[in-house]
XYZ file of N, CA and C in Angstrom:
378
model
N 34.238 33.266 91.964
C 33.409 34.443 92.212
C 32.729 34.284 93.577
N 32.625 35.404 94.445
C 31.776 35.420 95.571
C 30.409 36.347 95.398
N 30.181 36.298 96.399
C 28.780 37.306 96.335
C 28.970 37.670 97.801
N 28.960 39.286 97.635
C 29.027 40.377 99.109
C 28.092 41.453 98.301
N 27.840 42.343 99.509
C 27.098 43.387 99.899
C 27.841 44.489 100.183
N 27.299 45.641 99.134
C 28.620 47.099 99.014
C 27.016 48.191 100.267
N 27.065 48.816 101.112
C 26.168 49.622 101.477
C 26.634 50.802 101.603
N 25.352 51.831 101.011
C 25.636 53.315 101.152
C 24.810 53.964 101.821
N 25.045 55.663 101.722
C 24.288 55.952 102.305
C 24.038 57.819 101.622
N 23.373 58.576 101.573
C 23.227 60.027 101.442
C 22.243 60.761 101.566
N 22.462 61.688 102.643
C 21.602 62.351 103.238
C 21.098 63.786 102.129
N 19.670 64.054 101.950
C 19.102 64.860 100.744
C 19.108 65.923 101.888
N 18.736 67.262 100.861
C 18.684 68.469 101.281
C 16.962 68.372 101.480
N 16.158 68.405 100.783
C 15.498 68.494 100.455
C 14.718 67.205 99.886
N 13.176 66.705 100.589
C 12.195 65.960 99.745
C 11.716 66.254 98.272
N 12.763 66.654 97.339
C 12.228 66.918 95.741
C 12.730 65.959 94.877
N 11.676 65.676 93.964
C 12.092 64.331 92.817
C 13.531 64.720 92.001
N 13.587 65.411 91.622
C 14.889 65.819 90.986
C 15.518 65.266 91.443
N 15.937 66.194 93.440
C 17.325 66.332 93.742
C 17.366 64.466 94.414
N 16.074 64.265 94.893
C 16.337 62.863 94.878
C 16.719 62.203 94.259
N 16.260 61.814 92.917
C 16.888 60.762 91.966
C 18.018 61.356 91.682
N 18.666 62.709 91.565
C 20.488 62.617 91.270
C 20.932 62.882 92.333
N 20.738 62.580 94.007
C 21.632 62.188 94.632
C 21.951 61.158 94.902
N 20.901 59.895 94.742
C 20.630 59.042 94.546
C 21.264 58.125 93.250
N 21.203 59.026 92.260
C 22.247 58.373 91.484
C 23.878 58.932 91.657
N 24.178 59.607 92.203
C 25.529 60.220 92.615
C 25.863 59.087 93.365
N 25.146 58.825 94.322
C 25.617 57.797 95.708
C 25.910 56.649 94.922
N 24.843 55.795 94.089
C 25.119 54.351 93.790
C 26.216 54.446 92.414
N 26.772 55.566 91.536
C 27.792 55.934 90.417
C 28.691 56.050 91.496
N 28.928 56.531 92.660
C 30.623 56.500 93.455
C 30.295 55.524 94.152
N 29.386 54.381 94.737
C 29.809 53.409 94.756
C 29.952 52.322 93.889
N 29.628 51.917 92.910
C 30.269 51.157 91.618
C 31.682 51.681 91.549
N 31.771 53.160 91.166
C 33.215 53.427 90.902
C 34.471 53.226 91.860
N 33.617 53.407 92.945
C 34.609 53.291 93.908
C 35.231 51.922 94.253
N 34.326 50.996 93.589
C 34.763 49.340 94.266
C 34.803 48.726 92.505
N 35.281 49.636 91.524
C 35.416 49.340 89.887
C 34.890 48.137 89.887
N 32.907 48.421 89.628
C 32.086 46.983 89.073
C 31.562 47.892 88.042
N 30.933 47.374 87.568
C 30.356 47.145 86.151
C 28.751 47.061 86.745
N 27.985 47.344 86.133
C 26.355 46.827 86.406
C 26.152 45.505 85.865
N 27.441 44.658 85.210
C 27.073 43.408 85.125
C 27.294 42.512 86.538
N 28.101 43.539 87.330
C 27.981 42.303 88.257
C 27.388 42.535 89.482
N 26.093 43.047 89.260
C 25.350 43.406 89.948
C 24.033 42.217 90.424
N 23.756 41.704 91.302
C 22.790 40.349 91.678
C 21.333 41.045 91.939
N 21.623 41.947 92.986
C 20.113 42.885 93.023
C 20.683 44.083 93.741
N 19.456 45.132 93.866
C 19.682 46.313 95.021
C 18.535 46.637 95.661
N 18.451 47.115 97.007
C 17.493 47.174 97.839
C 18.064 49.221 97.944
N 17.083 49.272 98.496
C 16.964 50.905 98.760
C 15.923 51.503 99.410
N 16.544 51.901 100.516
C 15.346 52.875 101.467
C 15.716 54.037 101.382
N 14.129 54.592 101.910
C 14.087 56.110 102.060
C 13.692 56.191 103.539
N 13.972 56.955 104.301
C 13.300 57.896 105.477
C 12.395 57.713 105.366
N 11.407 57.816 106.007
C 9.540 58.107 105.759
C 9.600 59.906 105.613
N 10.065 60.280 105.626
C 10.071 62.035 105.605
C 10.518 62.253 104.042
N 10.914 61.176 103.607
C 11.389 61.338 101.408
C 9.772 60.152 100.634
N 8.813 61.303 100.161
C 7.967 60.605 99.378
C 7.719 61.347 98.302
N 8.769 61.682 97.809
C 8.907 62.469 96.084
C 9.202 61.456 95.269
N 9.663 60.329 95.346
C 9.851 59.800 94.254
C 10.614 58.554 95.002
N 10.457 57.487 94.005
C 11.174 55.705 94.771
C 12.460 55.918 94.388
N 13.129 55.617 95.230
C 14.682 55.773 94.910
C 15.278 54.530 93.860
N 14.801 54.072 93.656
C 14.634 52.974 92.827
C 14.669 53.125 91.512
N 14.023 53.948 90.865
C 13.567 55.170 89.684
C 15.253 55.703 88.926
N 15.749 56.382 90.306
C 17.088 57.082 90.083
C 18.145 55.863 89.028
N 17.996 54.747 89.417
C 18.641 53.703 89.038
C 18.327 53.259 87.737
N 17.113 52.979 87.455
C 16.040 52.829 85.846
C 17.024 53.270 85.377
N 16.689 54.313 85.488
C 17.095 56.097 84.459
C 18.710 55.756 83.906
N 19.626 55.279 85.101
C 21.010 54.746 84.667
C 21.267 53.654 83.996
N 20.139 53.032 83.285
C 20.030 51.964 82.469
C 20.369 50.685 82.864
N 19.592 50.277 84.480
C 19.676 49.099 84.830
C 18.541 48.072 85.301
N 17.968 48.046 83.828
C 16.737 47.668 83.281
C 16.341 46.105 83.805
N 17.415 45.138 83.544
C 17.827 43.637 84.271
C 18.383 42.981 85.775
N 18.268 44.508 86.019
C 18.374 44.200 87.527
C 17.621 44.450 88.489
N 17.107 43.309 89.666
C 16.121 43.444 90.195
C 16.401 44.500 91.259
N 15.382 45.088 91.633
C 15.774 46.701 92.742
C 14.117 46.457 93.288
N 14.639 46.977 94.529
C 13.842 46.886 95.629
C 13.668 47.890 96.168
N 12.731 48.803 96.461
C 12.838 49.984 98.002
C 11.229 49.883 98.712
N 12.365 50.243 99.654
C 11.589 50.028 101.446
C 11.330 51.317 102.227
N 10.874 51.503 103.107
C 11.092 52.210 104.237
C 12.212 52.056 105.462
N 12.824 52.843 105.625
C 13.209 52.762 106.945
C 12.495 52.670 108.023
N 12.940 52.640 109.603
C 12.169 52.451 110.136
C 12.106 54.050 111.070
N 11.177 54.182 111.425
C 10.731 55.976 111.627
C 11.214 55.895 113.495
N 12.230 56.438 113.614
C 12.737 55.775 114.902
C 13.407 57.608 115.317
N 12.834 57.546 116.239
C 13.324 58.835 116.624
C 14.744 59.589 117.306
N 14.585 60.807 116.357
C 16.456 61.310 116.664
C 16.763 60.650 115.321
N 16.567 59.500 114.516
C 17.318 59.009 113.570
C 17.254 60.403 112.535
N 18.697 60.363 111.650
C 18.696 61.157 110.718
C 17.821 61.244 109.867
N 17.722 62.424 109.273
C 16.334 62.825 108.349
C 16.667 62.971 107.224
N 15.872 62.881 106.041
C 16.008 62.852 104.453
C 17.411 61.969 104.015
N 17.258 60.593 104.300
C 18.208 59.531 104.240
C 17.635 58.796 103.014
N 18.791 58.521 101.910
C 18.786 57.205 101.181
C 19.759 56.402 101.474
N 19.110 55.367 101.294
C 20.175 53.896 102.199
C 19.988 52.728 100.825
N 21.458 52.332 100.441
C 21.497 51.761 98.952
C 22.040 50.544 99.704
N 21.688 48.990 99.374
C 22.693 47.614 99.944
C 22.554 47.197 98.812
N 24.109 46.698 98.378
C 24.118 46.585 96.718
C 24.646 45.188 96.697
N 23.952 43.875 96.324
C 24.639 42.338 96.463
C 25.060 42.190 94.722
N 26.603 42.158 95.085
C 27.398 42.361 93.695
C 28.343 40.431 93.881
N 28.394 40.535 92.667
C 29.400 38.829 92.490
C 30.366 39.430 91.937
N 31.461 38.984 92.659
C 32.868 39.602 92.048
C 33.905 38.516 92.821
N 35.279 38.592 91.992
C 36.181 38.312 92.124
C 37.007 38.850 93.349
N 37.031 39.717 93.570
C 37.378 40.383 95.023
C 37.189 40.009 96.376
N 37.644 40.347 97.482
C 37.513 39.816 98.702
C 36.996 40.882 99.697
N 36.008 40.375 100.095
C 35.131 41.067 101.101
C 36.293 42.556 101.771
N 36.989 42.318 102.114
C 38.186 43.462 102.642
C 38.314 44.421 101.776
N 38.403 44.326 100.919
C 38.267 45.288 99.641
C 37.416 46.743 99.199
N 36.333 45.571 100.044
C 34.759 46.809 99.603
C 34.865 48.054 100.283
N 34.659 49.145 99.720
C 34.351 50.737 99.926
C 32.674 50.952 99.706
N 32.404 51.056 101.200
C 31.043 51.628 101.440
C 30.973 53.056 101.276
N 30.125 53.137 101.246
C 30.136 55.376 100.302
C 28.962 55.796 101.696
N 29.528 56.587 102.100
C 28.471 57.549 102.826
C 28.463 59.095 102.600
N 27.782 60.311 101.625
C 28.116 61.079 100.961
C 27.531 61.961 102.095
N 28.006 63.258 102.191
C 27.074 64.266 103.085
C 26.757 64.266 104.471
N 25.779 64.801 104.865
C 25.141 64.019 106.027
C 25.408 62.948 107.098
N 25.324 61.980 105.460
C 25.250 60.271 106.274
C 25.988 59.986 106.429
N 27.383 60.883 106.154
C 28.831 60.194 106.907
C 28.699 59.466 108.257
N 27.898 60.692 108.788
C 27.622 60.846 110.557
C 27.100 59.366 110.818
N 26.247 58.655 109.868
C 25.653 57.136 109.778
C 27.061 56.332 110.803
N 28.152 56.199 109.958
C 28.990 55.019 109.985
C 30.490 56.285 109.905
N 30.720 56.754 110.960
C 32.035 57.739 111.042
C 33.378 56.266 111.088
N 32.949 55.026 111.686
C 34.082 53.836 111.550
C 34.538 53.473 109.738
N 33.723 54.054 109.080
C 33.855 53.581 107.927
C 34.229 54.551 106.726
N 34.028 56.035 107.452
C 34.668 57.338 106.533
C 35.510 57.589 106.374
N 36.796 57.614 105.174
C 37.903 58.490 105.549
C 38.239 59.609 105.333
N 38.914 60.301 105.415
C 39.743 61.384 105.330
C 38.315 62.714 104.803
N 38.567 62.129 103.584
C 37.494 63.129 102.713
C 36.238 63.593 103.336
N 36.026 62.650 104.214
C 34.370 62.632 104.845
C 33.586 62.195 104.073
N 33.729 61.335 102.717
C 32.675 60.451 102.051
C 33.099 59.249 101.881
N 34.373 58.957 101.531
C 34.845 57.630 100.916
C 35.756 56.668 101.912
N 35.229 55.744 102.177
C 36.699 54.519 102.449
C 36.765 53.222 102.020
């Protein structure tokens, strides 16, 4: 088993608790699915918001998906100007059998524009 780092990313419409916590859970459900883990093999998750998202800890979104034993973290970004606005940023340290080459980082919406080296086709997934 190794231990790597899956990172995402999705840009909100809107600062509201709702649409936050289910885009937020949209982003970190297509990345699990996308790199087929399990929340068992999950080590921790960190998660920022924009300073412009203070409806709710993105952190919360995750609870709710019943991942009660895993430690989760959120931060701020850093408020840097021109940077994209209403951003959640997920870094997910998973232990798996797999090889770093493997991993599919998710950038949904928006935050494609984040990491365009890492989008394919679809404009969310590679």
């Amino acid at each position: 088993m190794s231990l790597w780092a899956l990172r995402g990313a999705v840009q909100l419409d809107a600062d509201e608790k709702q649409h936050l916590l289910e885009r937020s859970q949209e982003l970190f459900s297509t990345m699990l699915r996308a790199n087929a883990l399990a929340p068992d093999d999950l080590v921790s998750v960190i998660l920022t918001a924009t300073p412009d998202l203070r409806s709710a800890f993105p952190a919360e979104a995750l609870r709710t998906m019943g991942l009660d034993d895993v430690p989760l973290m959120c931060a701020q970004e850093l408020d840097i100007e021109g940077a994209l606005p209403r951003v959640v940023r997920i870094l997910a340290h998973v232990s798996t059998a797999r090889v770093r080459p493997e991993a599919h980082h998710i950038y949904l919406g928006g935050a494609a524009a984040l990491r365009r080296d890492l989008v394919g086709p679809s404009g969310d997934v590679r």
